[in-house]
């Protein structure tokens, strides 16, 4: 009798949840190893007051009890405890306020990356070694090499200060998102364009496409029916790393453009030693990245029959 | 086989040579002290052929000197960070690939898990917590700069480990390594004498690809304020200062443009060279 095989998707979901748990535990114990309580910077406190403060935040219990309490709060109430800097505000509230800003920025950057990256990569592959390919090669190298804060600085000085077209900072209207979204999305688009170019070139020489060509399929039908569905599978797999890149980039760009998103909060928390907020943000980032990877895996298993055979 | 080094690779190499030379000779060049305040000459625009060549910042510090000293930190962290990544990644990957079987599966599963964690966020978190231990670390002689090497090494060892593993996996089944095992060479000896030397070429390629990413990461961390500390400067912290002072009221655009240009040129040259190295390696492998 053979054991029923667990579905690969469920296994991945399990691994994802386990990762979240491990990240939470690791951050939690790291945080506790950090000696020097959150109230050290305050005025000298009398022992009674300090004791009361510690008791209020349950900091006087043994570490394992604190950990279990934190885990319980997180799992059942999505409660990550109070922020150590913003008194009277919960970490979950702060994250819930800032996540939409980051999500809007990240999603628009991803859309920009897809809209520019894939068609340009295709174009370069179809015009191999002609001017579109050469030009795009140079352009992608430049965008890959430029750090995004350099790109942001150049964009601000050009579009905000010299031309006065777009606002340099803030988040009060959709206009404010244009510059950061492009600064975040274009390097990713460059990566996507390179990847699409490589996979398309490979696909154009694969037997199935050559056979289709031999049957007389040309132009757009060849591209849409035979090339794209094969060439885009590695691009789909790139979605996970792309999300990671956008996430990293947003840490800097939210600072530069003064967007009140999660990245800005996270960096401020790391600088201000607001550890509970930093822990919450790290956890949320892990969740977002894990979900994107899961989504990409699901997409691959949907569109690539080979993935089924492999797993 | 005809081997041609492309013109862009040559230009990149020359650029890097100049940058490295400036960084190495920094202390001996006739430039001002990068940390000296000269309030009477604050915010002077670049004068190109006279002093100050690249202008000064709000405290009157010479930007040319600061950019050259920044190059020292950026390149040092880049090189040592890459070294850390290789020193961790290559043995990890080589052992995993060489031993194979269950060990390989467990080690690679661990690597997969680490890949699914946003390491940048985790490293930021770690760096901020380590701040609490500054005095202890200072007593041990560990400064912020040393932490940076390990932080960036931690971020970039995974791709190297994967490359080393796939090479070791391939080499394990070659005739010479099986022959070594057959005449009684212990696994450790085989790994050391027969596998590791063959990893040199792919590792050099990985070095070329990792170096620009490490330099970028250092700039990124310093830009956020979690990298080098004053009085040290790096291109990232200079660009951050420059960007902060870039507004229509001060008009100090050169404060941003100079370090940004230095960083961008170096990274572009490194990327070009890294790609060139990889293409050449792949070509020689195919033949």
Short mmCIF file of N, CA and C in Angstrom, two decimals, chain A residues 133-305:
data_model
loop_
_atom_site.label_atom_id
_atom_site.label_comp_id
_atom_site.label_asym_id
_atom_site.label_seq_id
_atom_site.Cartn_x
_atom_site.Cartn_y
_atom_site.Cartn_z
N UNK A 133 18.06 45.61 -29.87
CA UNK A 133 18.70 44.71 -28.93
C UNK A 133 19.92 45.37 -28.29
N UNK A 134 20.74 45.98 -29.13
CA UNK A 134 21.95 46.64 -28.61
C UNK A 134 21.58 47.76 -27.64
N UNK A 135 20.64 48.60 -28.09
CA UNK A 135 20.24 49.75 -27.26
C UNK A 135 19.68 49.29 -25.93
N UNK A 136 18.85 48.27 -25.99
CA UNK A 136 18.24 47.79 -24.76
C UNK A 136 19.29 47.17 -23.84
N UNK A 137 20.28 46.52 -24.46
CA UNK A 137 21.36 45.94 -23.66
C UNK A 137 22.06 47.00 -22.83
N UNK A 138 22.38 48.13 -23.49
CA UNK A 138 23.06 49.22 -22.77
C UNK A 138 22.15 49.79 -21.68
N UNK A 139 20.88 50.01 -22.08
CA UNK A 139 19.92 50.60 -21.14
C UNK A 139 19.72 49.72 -19.90
N UNK A 140 19.58 48.42 -20.13
CA UNK A 140 19.36 47.54 -18.97
C UNK A 140 20.60 47.50 -18.08
N UNK A 141 21.81 47.52 -18.69
CA UNK A 141 23.01 47.52 -17.84
C UNK A 141 23.03 48.75 -16.95
N UNK A 142 22.65 49.89 -17.53
CA UNK A 142 22.68 51.12 -16.73
C UNK A 142 21.66 51.04 -15.60
N UNK A 143 20.45 50.59 -15.92
CA UNK A 143 19.43 50.54 -14.87
C UNK A 143 19.74 49.50 -13.81
N UNK A 144 20.44 48.44 -14.21
CA UNK A 144 20.80 47.43 -13.21
C UNK A 144 21.91 47.92 -12.30
N UNK A 145 22.79 48.78 -12.85
CA UNK A 145 23.94 49.21 -12.05
C UNK A 145 23.59 50.38 -11.14
N UNK A 146 22.65 51.23 -11.57
CA UNK A 146 22.32 52.42 -10.76
C UNK A 146 21.61 52.00 -9.48
N UNK A 147 22.11 52.39 -8.33
CA UNK A 147 21.35 52.16 -7.10
C UNK A 147 20.05 52.97 -7.16
N UNK A 148 18.99 52.44 -6.55
CA UNK A 148 17.71 53.14 -6.73
C UNK A 148 17.67 54.50 -6.07
N UNK A 149 18.51 54.72 -5.03
CA UNK A 149 18.47 56.08 -4.46
C UNK A 149 19.17 57.08 -5.37
N UNK A 150 20.13 56.60 -6.17
CA UNK A 150 20.74 57.49 -7.15
C UNK A 150 19.71 57.84 -8.22
N UNK A 151 19.00 56.82 -8.68
CA UNK A 151 17.93 57.03 -9.65
C UNK A 151 16.91 58.03 -9.10
N UNK A 152 16.56 57.84 -7.82
CA UNK A 152 15.57 58.71 -7.19
C UNK A 152 16.07 60.15 -7.13
N UNK A 153 17.34 60.32 -6.75
CA UNK A 153 17.90 61.66 -6.67
C UNK A 153 17.88 62.36 -8.02
N UNK A 154 18.29 61.62 -9.05
CA UNK A 154 18.29 62.19 -10.40
C UNK A 154 16.87 62.55 -10.82
N UNK A 155 15.93 61.63 -10.54
CA UNK A 155 14.55 61.87 -10.95
C UNK A 155 13.98 63.09 -10.24
N UNK A 156 14.29 63.23 -8.94
CA UNK A 156 13.77 64.38 -8.19
C UNK A 156 14.33 65.68 -8.76
N UNK A 157 15.66 65.67 -8.99
CA UNK A 157 16.24 66.94 -9.44
C UNK A 157 15.74 67.30 -10.84
N UNK A 158 15.46 66.27 -11.66
CA UNK A 158 15.00 66.57 -13.01
C UNK A 158 13.51 66.93 -13.02
N UNK A 159 12.66 66.02 -12.49
CA UNK A 159 11.22 66.21 -12.66
C UNK A 159 10.61 67.15 -11.63
N UNK A 160 11.23 67.25 -10.44
CA UNK A 160 10.63 68.10 -9.43
C UNK A 160 11.24 69.50 -9.41
N UNK A 161 12.58 69.55 -9.40
CA UNK A 161 13.20 70.86 -9.21
C UNK A 161 13.43 71.59 -10.52
N UNK A 162 13.89 70.86 -11.56
CA UNK A 162 14.16 71.54 -12.82
C UNK A 162 12.89 71.79 -13.62
N UNK A 163 12.08 70.74 -13.79
CA UNK A 163 10.89 70.88 -14.63
C UNK A 163 9.65 71.25 -13.81
N UNK A 164 9.68 70.93 -12.51
CA UNK A 164 8.53 71.27 -11.68
C UNK A 164 7.27 70.51 -12.03
N UNK A 165 7.42 69.30 -12.60
CA UNK A 165 6.24 68.55 -13.05
C UNK A 165 5.61 67.75 -11.92
N UNK A 166 6.46 67.11 -11.10
CA UNK A 166 5.94 66.18 -10.11
C UNK A 166 6.43 66.57 -8.72
N UNK A 167 5.63 66.27 -7.70
CA UNK A 167 6.04 66.61 -6.33
C UNK A 167 7.22 65.74 -5.88
N UNK A 168 8.18 66.31 -5.17
CA UNK A 168 9.36 65.55 -4.77
C UNK A 168 9.13 64.62 -3.59
N UNK A 169 8.15 64.89 -2.76
CA UNK A 169 7.97 64.05 -1.57
C UNK A 169 6.54 64.16 -1.07
N UNK A 170 6.15 63.21 -0.22
CA UNK A 170 4.82 63.22 0.35
C UNK A 170 3.95 62.16 -0.29
N UNK A 171 2.73 62.00 0.23
CA UNK A 171 1.86 60.95 -0.28
C UNK A 171 0.41 61.41 -0.34
N UNK A 172 0.18 62.71 -0.59
CA UNK A 172 -1.19 63.19 -0.48
C UNK A 172 -2.02 62.94 -1.73
N UNK A 173 -1.40 62.62 -2.87
CA UNK A 173 -2.21 62.34 -4.05
C UNK A 173 -1.53 61.25 -4.87
N UNK A 174 -2.24 60.77 -5.89
CA UNK A 174 -1.68 59.72 -6.74
C UNK A 174 -0.44 60.21 -7.46
N UNK A 175 -0.39 61.52 -7.73
CA UNK A 175 0.78 62.10 -8.41
C UNK A 175 2.07 61.82 -7.64
N UNK A 176 1.94 61.80 -6.30
CA UNK A 176 3.12 61.60 -5.47
C UNK A 176 3.73 60.21 -5.64
N UNK A 177 2.93 59.29 -6.18
CA UNK A 177 3.43 57.92 -6.29
C UNK A 177 4.17 57.68 -7.60
N UNK A 178 4.06 58.62 -8.55
CA UNK A 178 4.60 58.36 -9.89
C UNK A 178 6.11 58.19 -9.84
N UNK A 179 6.81 59.15 -9.27
CA UNK A 179 8.28 59.06 -9.23
C UNK A 179 8.77 57.84 -8.45
N UNK A 180 8.31 57.63 -7.22
CA UNK A 180 8.82 56.44 -6.50
C UNK A 180 8.50 55.14 -7.21
N UNK A 181 7.29 55.04 -7.80
CA UNK A 181 6.93 53.79 -8.46
C UNK A 181 7.85 53.52 -9.64
N UNK A 182 8.19 54.56 -10.40
CA UNK A 182 9.08 54.35 -11.54
C UNK A 182 10.50 54.03 -11.07
N UNK A 183 10.97 54.73 -10.03
CA UNK A 183 12.32 54.45 -9.53
C UNK A 183 12.42 53.03 -9.00
N UNK A 184 11.31 52.52 -8.47
CA UNK A 184 11.30 51.17 -7.93
C UNK A 184 11.12 50.14 -9.04
N UNK A 185 10.29 50.49 -10.01
CA UNK A 185 9.91 49.52 -11.03
C UNK A 185 10.91 49.38 -12.16
N UNK A 186 11.59 50.47 -12.54
CA UNK A 186 12.45 50.39 -13.73
C UNK A 186 13.64 49.44 -13.57
N UNK A 187 14.36 49.43 -12.42
CA UNK A 187 15.43 48.44 -12.30
C UNK A 187 14.90 47.01 -12.42
N UNK A 188 13.72 46.78 -11.86
CA UNK A 188 13.09 45.47 -11.95
C UNK A 188 12.71 45.17 -13.40
N UNK A 189 12.22 46.21 -14.10
CA UNK A 189 11.88 46.04 -15.51
C UNK A 189 13.12 45.66 -16.32
N UNK A 190 14.27 46.25 -15.97
CA UNK A 190 15.50 45.93 -16.68
C UNK A 190 15.85 44.46 -16.50
N UNK A 191 15.71 43.98 -15.26
CA UNK A 191 15.99 42.57 -15.00
C UNK A 191 15.04 41.67 -15.79
N UNK A 192 13.76 42.06 -15.76
CA UNK A 192 12.74 41.28 -16.47
C UNK A 192 13.01 41.26 -17.96
N UNK A 193 13.41 42.41 -18.50
CA UNK A 193 13.67 42.49 -19.94
C UNK A 193 14.80 41.55 -20.32
N UNK A 194 15.85 41.53 -19.51
CA UNK A 194 16.97 40.63 -19.79
C UNK A 194 16.54 39.18 -19.76
N UNK A 195 15.76 38.86 -18.71
CA UNK A 195 15.32 37.48 -18.54
C UNK A 195 14.43 37.07 -19.70
N UNK A 196 13.46 37.95 -20.05
CA UNK A 196 12.54 37.63 -21.14
C UNK A 196 13.31 37.44 -22.44
N UNK A 197 14.30 38.28 -22.67
CA UNK A 197 15.10 38.18 -23.90
C UNK A 197 15.78 36.80 -23.96
N UNK A 198 16.43 36.42 -22.85
CA UNK A 198 17.15 35.14 -22.84
C UNK A 198 16.21 33.97 -23.07
N UNK A 199 15.09 33.95 -22.32
CA UNK A 199 14.21 32.79 -22.43
C UNK A 199 13.54 32.75 -23.80
N UNK A 200 13.22 33.94 -24.36
CA UNK A 200 12.60 33.94 -25.68
C UNK A 200 13.57 33.40 -26.72
N UNK A 201 14.83 33.81 -26.62
CA UNK A 201 15.83 33.32 -27.58
C UNK A 201 15.95 31.81 -27.49
N UNK A 202 15.93 31.29 -26.25
CA UNK A 202 16.01 29.84 -26.09
C UNK A 202 14.78 29.17 -26.70
N UNK A 203 13.61 29.76 -26.42
CA UNK A 203 12.37 29.16 -26.89
C UNK A 203 12.29 29.15 -28.41
N UNK A 204 12.79 30.21 -29.04
CA UNK A 204 12.71 30.30 -30.50
C UNK A 204 13.45 29.14 -31.15
N UNK A 205 14.41 28.57 -30.43
CA UNK A 205 15.18 27.47 -31.02
C UNK A 205 14.73 26.11 -30.53
N UNK A 206 13.69 26.06 -29.70
CA UNK A 206 13.29 24.76 -29.18
C UNK A 206 12.49 24.02 -30.27
N UNK A 207 12.51 22.67 -30.25
CA UNK A 207 11.92 21.88 -31.34
C UNK A 207 10.46 22.21 -31.61
N UNK A 208 9.67 22.43 -30.54
CA UNK A 208 8.25 22.65 -30.75
C UNK A 208 8.00 23.90 -31.59
N UNK A 209 8.76 24.95 -31.28
CA UNK A 209 8.56 26.20 -32.02
C UNK A 209 9.08 26.06 -33.44
N UNK A 210 10.19 25.35 -33.59
CA UNK A 210 10.71 25.15 -34.94
C UNK A 210 9.73 24.34 -35.78
N UNK A 211 9.09 23.36 -35.13
CA UNK A 211 8.10 22.56 -35.85
C UNK A 211 6.93 23.43 -36.29
N UNK A 212 6.50 24.32 -35.39
CA UNK A 212 5.40 25.21 -35.72
C UNK A 212 5.79 26.11 -36.89
N UNK A 213 7.03 26.56 -36.87
CA UNK A 213 7.52 27.39 -37.97
C UNK A 213 7.49 26.62 -39.27
N UNK A 214 7.92 25.37 -39.18
CA UNK A 214 7.97 24.54 -40.38
C UNK A 214 6.58 24.33 -40.94
N UNK A 215 5.57 24.31 -40.07
CA UNK A 215 4.19 24.18 -40.54
C UNK A 215 3.68 25.46 -41.14
N UNK A 216 4.47 26.51 -41.05
CA UNK A 216 4.07 27.77 -41.67
C UNK A 216 3.43 28.76 -40.72
N UNK A 217 3.55 28.53 -39.42
CA UNK A 217 3.02 29.51 -38.47
C UNK A 217 4.03 30.64 -38.35
N UNK A 218 3.54 31.87 -38.52
CA UNK A 218 4.46 33.00 -38.50
C UNK A 218 3.90 34.15 -37.68
N UNK A 219 4.74 35.09 -37.42
CA UNK A 219 4.31 36.37 -36.85
C UNK A 219 3.60 36.23 -35.52
N UNK A 220 2.51 36.97 -35.38
CA UNK A 220 1.84 37.05 -34.09
C UNK A 220 1.29 35.71 -33.60
N UNK A 221 0.65 34.91 -34.45
CA UNK A 221 0.18 33.60 -33.95
C UNK A 221 1.30 32.75 -33.40
N UNK A 222 2.45 32.76 -34.05
CA UNK A 222 3.59 31.99 -33.56
C UNK A 222 3.97 32.46 -32.16
N UNK A 223 4.03 33.78 -32.04
CA UNK A 223 4.45 34.37 -30.79
C UNK A 223 3.47 34.06 -29.67
N UNK A 224 2.20 34.31 -29.94
CA UNK A 224 1.23 34.21 -28.84
C UNK A 224 0.92 32.76 -28.52
N UNK A 225 0.92 31.88 -29.54
CA UNK A 225 0.48 30.52 -29.27
C UNK A 225 1.63 29.59 -28.91
N UNK A 226 2.81 29.87 -29.40
CA UNK A 226 3.88 28.90 -29.20
C UNK A 226 5.04 29.43 -28.38
N UNK A 227 5.39 30.67 -28.59
CA UNK A 227 6.60 31.18 -27.92
C UNK A 227 6.29 31.66 -26.51
N UNK A 228 5.28 32.53 -26.40
CA UNK A 228 5.04 33.21 -25.11
C UNK A 228 4.79 32.24 -23.97
N UNK A 229 3.94 31.26 -24.20
CA UNK A 229 3.57 30.39 -23.08
C UNK A 229 4.77 29.61 -22.56
N UNK A 230 5.77 29.39 -23.43
CA UNK A 230 6.98 28.70 -22.96
C UNK A 230 7.96 29.69 -22.36
N UNK A 231 8.08 30.83 -23.01
CA UNK A 231 9.12 31.78 -22.58
C UNK A 231 8.77 32.42 -21.25
N UNK A 232 7.48 32.51 -20.96
CA UNK A 232 7.09 33.29 -19.77
C UNK A 232 7.13 32.47 -18.48
N UNK A 233 7.36 31.17 -18.57
CA UNK A 233 7.39 30.37 -17.34
C UNK A 233 8.56 30.75 -16.42
N UNK A 234 9.78 30.89 -16.96
CA UNK A 234 10.86 31.37 -16.08
C UNK A 234 10.59 32.78 -15.56
N UNK A 235 9.88 33.57 -16.37
CA UNK A 235 9.55 34.93 -15.93
C UNK A 235 8.62 34.86 -14.73
N UNK A 236 7.70 33.90 -14.76
CA UNK A 236 6.78 33.70 -13.64
C UNK A 236 7.56 33.32 -12.39
N UNK A 237 8.57 32.44 -12.59
CA UNK A 237 9.38 32.01 -11.46
C UNK A 237 10.17 33.16 -10.87
N UNK A 238 10.41 34.19 -11.70
CA UNK A 238 11.17 35.34 -11.25
C UNK A 238 10.35 36.25 -10.34
N UNK A 239 9.05 36.01 -10.28
CA UNK A 239 8.16 36.87 -9.50
C UNK A 239 8.59 36.95 -8.04
N UNK A 240 9.02 35.82 -7.47
CA UNK A 240 9.46 35.81 -6.07
C UNK A 240 10.64 36.72 -5.84
N UNK A 241 11.78 36.49 -6.55
CA UNK A 241 12.93 37.38 -6.41
C UNK A 241 12.59 38.83 -6.73
N UNK A 242 11.69 39.05 -7.71
CA UNK A 242 11.32 40.42 -8.05
C UNK A 242 10.64 41.09 -6.87
N UNK A 243 9.76 40.34 -6.21
CA UNK A 243 9.09 40.89 -5.03
C UNK A 243 10.10 41.24 -3.95
N UNK A 244 11.10 40.36 -3.78
CA UNK A 244 12.12 40.63 -2.77
C UNK A 244 12.88 41.91 -3.12
N UNK A 245 13.21 42.07 -4.41
CA UNK A 245 13.93 43.27 -4.84
C UNK A 245 13.12 44.52 -4.61
N UNK A 246 11.84 44.47 -4.96
CA UNK A 246 10.97 45.63 -4.79
C UNK A 246 10.83 45.98 -3.32
N UNK A 247 10.74 44.93 -2.50
CA UNK A 247 10.62 45.14 -1.06
C UNK A 247 11.86 45.86 -0.50
N UNK A 248 13.04 45.36 -0.91
CA UNK A 248 14.27 45.99 -0.46
C UNK A 248 14.34 47.43 -0.92
N UNK A 249 13.99 47.64 -2.19
CA UNK A 249 14.05 48.99 -2.75
C UNK A 249 13.10 49.94 -2.04
N UNK A 250 11.93 49.41 -1.63
CA UNK A 250 10.95 50.30 -1.02
C UNK A 250 11.45 50.83 0.32
N UNK A 251 12.35 50.07 0.98
CA UNK A 251 12.90 50.55 2.25
C UNK A 251 13.58 51.91 2.05
N UNK A 252 14.36 52.00 0.95
CA UNK A 252 15.07 53.24 0.69
C UNK A 252 14.16 54.30 0.11
N UNK A 253 13.35 53.89 -0.89
CA UNK A 253 12.60 54.90 -1.63
C UNK A 253 11.52 55.57 -0.77
N UNK A 254 10.96 54.83 0.17
CA UNK A 254 9.97 55.46 1.04
C UNK A 254 10.62 56.53 1.91
N UNK A 255 11.90 56.30 2.27
CA UNK A 255 12.64 57.34 2.99
C UNK A 255 12.85 58.56 2.11
N UNK A 256 13.35 58.29 0.89
CA UNK A 256 13.71 59.39 0.00
C UNK A 256 12.49 60.24 -0.33
N UNK A 257 11.37 59.57 -0.64
CA UNK A 257 10.19 60.31 -1.07
C UNK A 257 9.23 60.62 0.08
N UNK A 258 9.67 60.36 1.31
CA UNK A 258 8.85 60.65 2.49
C UNK A 258 7.45 60.06 2.38
N UNK A 259 7.38 58.80 1.96
CA UNK A 259 6.09 58.11 1.93
C UNK A 259 5.89 57.41 3.27
N UNK A 260 4.76 57.58 3.91
CA UNK A 260 4.58 56.97 5.24
C UNK A 260 4.20 55.50 5.13
N UNK A 261 5.07 54.70 4.51
CA UNK A 261 4.78 53.28 4.33
C UNK A 261 5.49 52.43 5.36
N UNK A 262 5.39 51.12 5.14
CA UNK A 262 6.01 50.18 6.07
C UNK A 262 7.53 50.28 6.08
N UNK A 263 8.10 50.50 4.89
CA UNK A 263 9.55 50.58 4.80
C UNK A 263 10.09 51.72 5.64
N UNK A 264 9.45 52.87 5.53
CA UNK A 264 9.88 54.03 6.31
C UNK A 264 9.75 53.73 7.80
N UNK A 265 8.63 53.14 8.17
CA UNK A 265 8.42 52.78 9.58
C UNK A 265 9.50 51.83 10.06
N UNK A 266 9.77 50.84 9.21
CA UNK A 266 10.72 49.79 9.60
C UNK A 266 12.11 50.38 9.82
N UNK A 267 12.55 51.22 8.88
CA UNK A 267 13.89 51.80 9.01
C UNK A 267 13.96 52.70 10.24
N UNK A 268 12.91 53.49 10.44
CA UNK A 268 12.89 54.34 11.63
C UNK A 268 12.92 53.49 12.90
N UNK A 269 12.17 52.38 12.86
CA UNK A 269 12.15 51.50 14.03
C UNK A 269 13.53 50.93 14.30
N UNK A 270 14.22 50.54 13.23
CA UNK A 270 15.56 49.98 13.41
C UNK A 270 16.51 51.04 13.97
N UNK A 271 16.35 52.29 13.52
CA UNK A 271 17.22 53.35 14.01
C UNK A 271 16.87 53.77 15.42
N UNK A 272 15.56 53.74 15.75
CA UNK A 272 15.11 54.21 17.06
C UNK A 272 15.03 53.12 18.10
N UNK A 273 15.43 51.90 17.73
CA UNK A 273 15.34 50.74 18.62
C UNK A 273 13.91 50.47 19.07
N UNK A 274 12.98 50.64 18.13
CA UNK A 274 11.60 50.27 18.42
C UNK A 274 11.45 48.82 17.99
N UNK A 275 11.88 47.90 18.87
CA UNK A 275 12.04 46.53 18.43
C UNK A 275 10.74 45.82 18.12
N UNK A 276 9.68 46.13 18.86
CA UNK A 276 8.43 45.43 18.57
C UNK A 276 7.93 45.79 17.18
N UNK A 277 8.07 47.06 16.81
CA UNK A 277 7.65 47.47 15.48
C UNK A 277 8.54 46.81 14.42
N UNK A 278 9.85 46.77 14.68
CA UNK A 278 10.77 46.14 13.72
C UNK A 278 10.43 44.67 13.55
N UNK A 279 10.10 44.01 14.67
CA UNK A 279 9.74 42.59 14.60
C UNK A 279 8.47 42.40 13.77
N UNK A 280 7.47 43.23 14.04
CA UNK A 280 6.22 43.12 13.29
C UNK A 280 6.44 43.33 11.81
N UNK A 281 7.26 44.33 11.45
CA UNK A 281 7.50 44.62 10.03
C UNK A 281 8.26 43.47 9.38
N UNK A 282 9.27 42.93 10.09
CA UNK A 282 10.02 41.80 9.53
C UNK A 282 9.08 40.63 9.24
N UNK A 283 8.19 40.40 10.19
CA UNK A 283 7.25 39.29 10.04
C UNK A 283 6.32 39.52 8.85
N UNK A 284 5.83 40.75 8.72
CA UNK A 284 4.92 41.05 7.62
C UNK A 284 5.64 40.93 6.28
N UNK A 285 6.90 41.38 6.23
CA UNK A 285 7.69 41.24 5.01
C UNK A 285 7.86 39.77 4.64
N UNK A 286 8.16 38.96 5.66
CA UNK A 286 8.32 37.53 5.39
C UNK A 286 7.03 36.95 4.82
N UNK A 287 5.91 37.37 5.40
CA UNK A 287 4.62 36.87 4.94
C UNK A 287 4.38 37.28 3.49
N UNK A 288 4.63 38.54 3.17
CA UNK A 288 4.37 39.04 1.81
C UNK A 288 5.25 38.29 0.81
N UNK A 289 6.52 38.16 1.16
CA UNK A 289 7.45 37.48 0.25
C UNK A 289 7.05 36.03 0.07
N UNK A 290 6.69 35.37 1.18
CA UNK A 290 6.30 33.97 1.10
C UNK A 290 5.05 33.79 0.25
N UNK A 291 4.07 34.68 0.41
CA UNK A 291 2.83 34.57 -0.35
C UNK A 291 3.10 34.77 -1.83
N UNK A 292 3.98 35.74 -2.17
CA UNK A 292 4.30 35.96 -3.58
C UNK A 292 4.94 34.72 -4.18
N UNK A 293 5.87 34.12 -3.42
CA UNK A 293 6.53 32.91 -3.93
C UNK A 293 5.52 31.78 -4.11
N UNK A 294 4.61 31.65 -3.13
CA UNK A 294 3.56 30.64 -3.25
C UNK A 294 2.74 30.86 -4.50
N UNK A 295 2.37 32.12 -4.74
CA UNK A 295 1.56 32.48 -5.91
C UNK A 295 2.31 32.12 -7.19
N UNK A 296 3.61 32.44 -7.22
CA UNK A 296 4.41 32.14 -8.41
C UNK A 296 4.47 30.62 -8.62
N UNK A 297 4.67 29.87 -7.53
CA UNK A 297 4.72 28.41 -7.63
C UNK A 297 3.41 27.86 -8.17
N UNK A 298 2.32 28.42 -7.65
CA UNK A 298 1.01 27.98 -8.10
C UNK A 298 0.84 28.26 -9.59
N UNK A 299 1.29 29.45 -10.00
CA UNK A 299 1.20 29.81 -11.41
C UNK A 299 2.00 28.86 -12.28
N UNK A 300 3.19 28.51 -11.81
CA UNK A 300 4.02 27.60 -12.60
C UNK A 300 3.37 26.24 -12.72
N UNK A 301 2.82 25.75 -11.60
CA UNK A 301 2.22 24.42 -11.65
C UNK A 301 0.97 24.44 -12.54
N UNK A 302 0.35 25.59 -12.67
CA UNK A 302 -0.81 25.73 -13.55
C UNK A 302 -0.40 25.69 -15.02
N UNK A 303 0.67 26.44 -15.34
CA UNK A 303 0.97 26.66 -16.75
C UNK A 303 2.07 25.76 -17.29
N UNK A 304 2.82 25.13 -16.41
CA UNK A 304 3.93 24.31 -16.88
C UNK A 304 3.69 22.85 -16.54
N UNK A 305 3.32 22.06 -17.55
CA UNK A 305 3.04 20.65 -17.26
C UNK A 305 4.27 19.91 -16.73
#
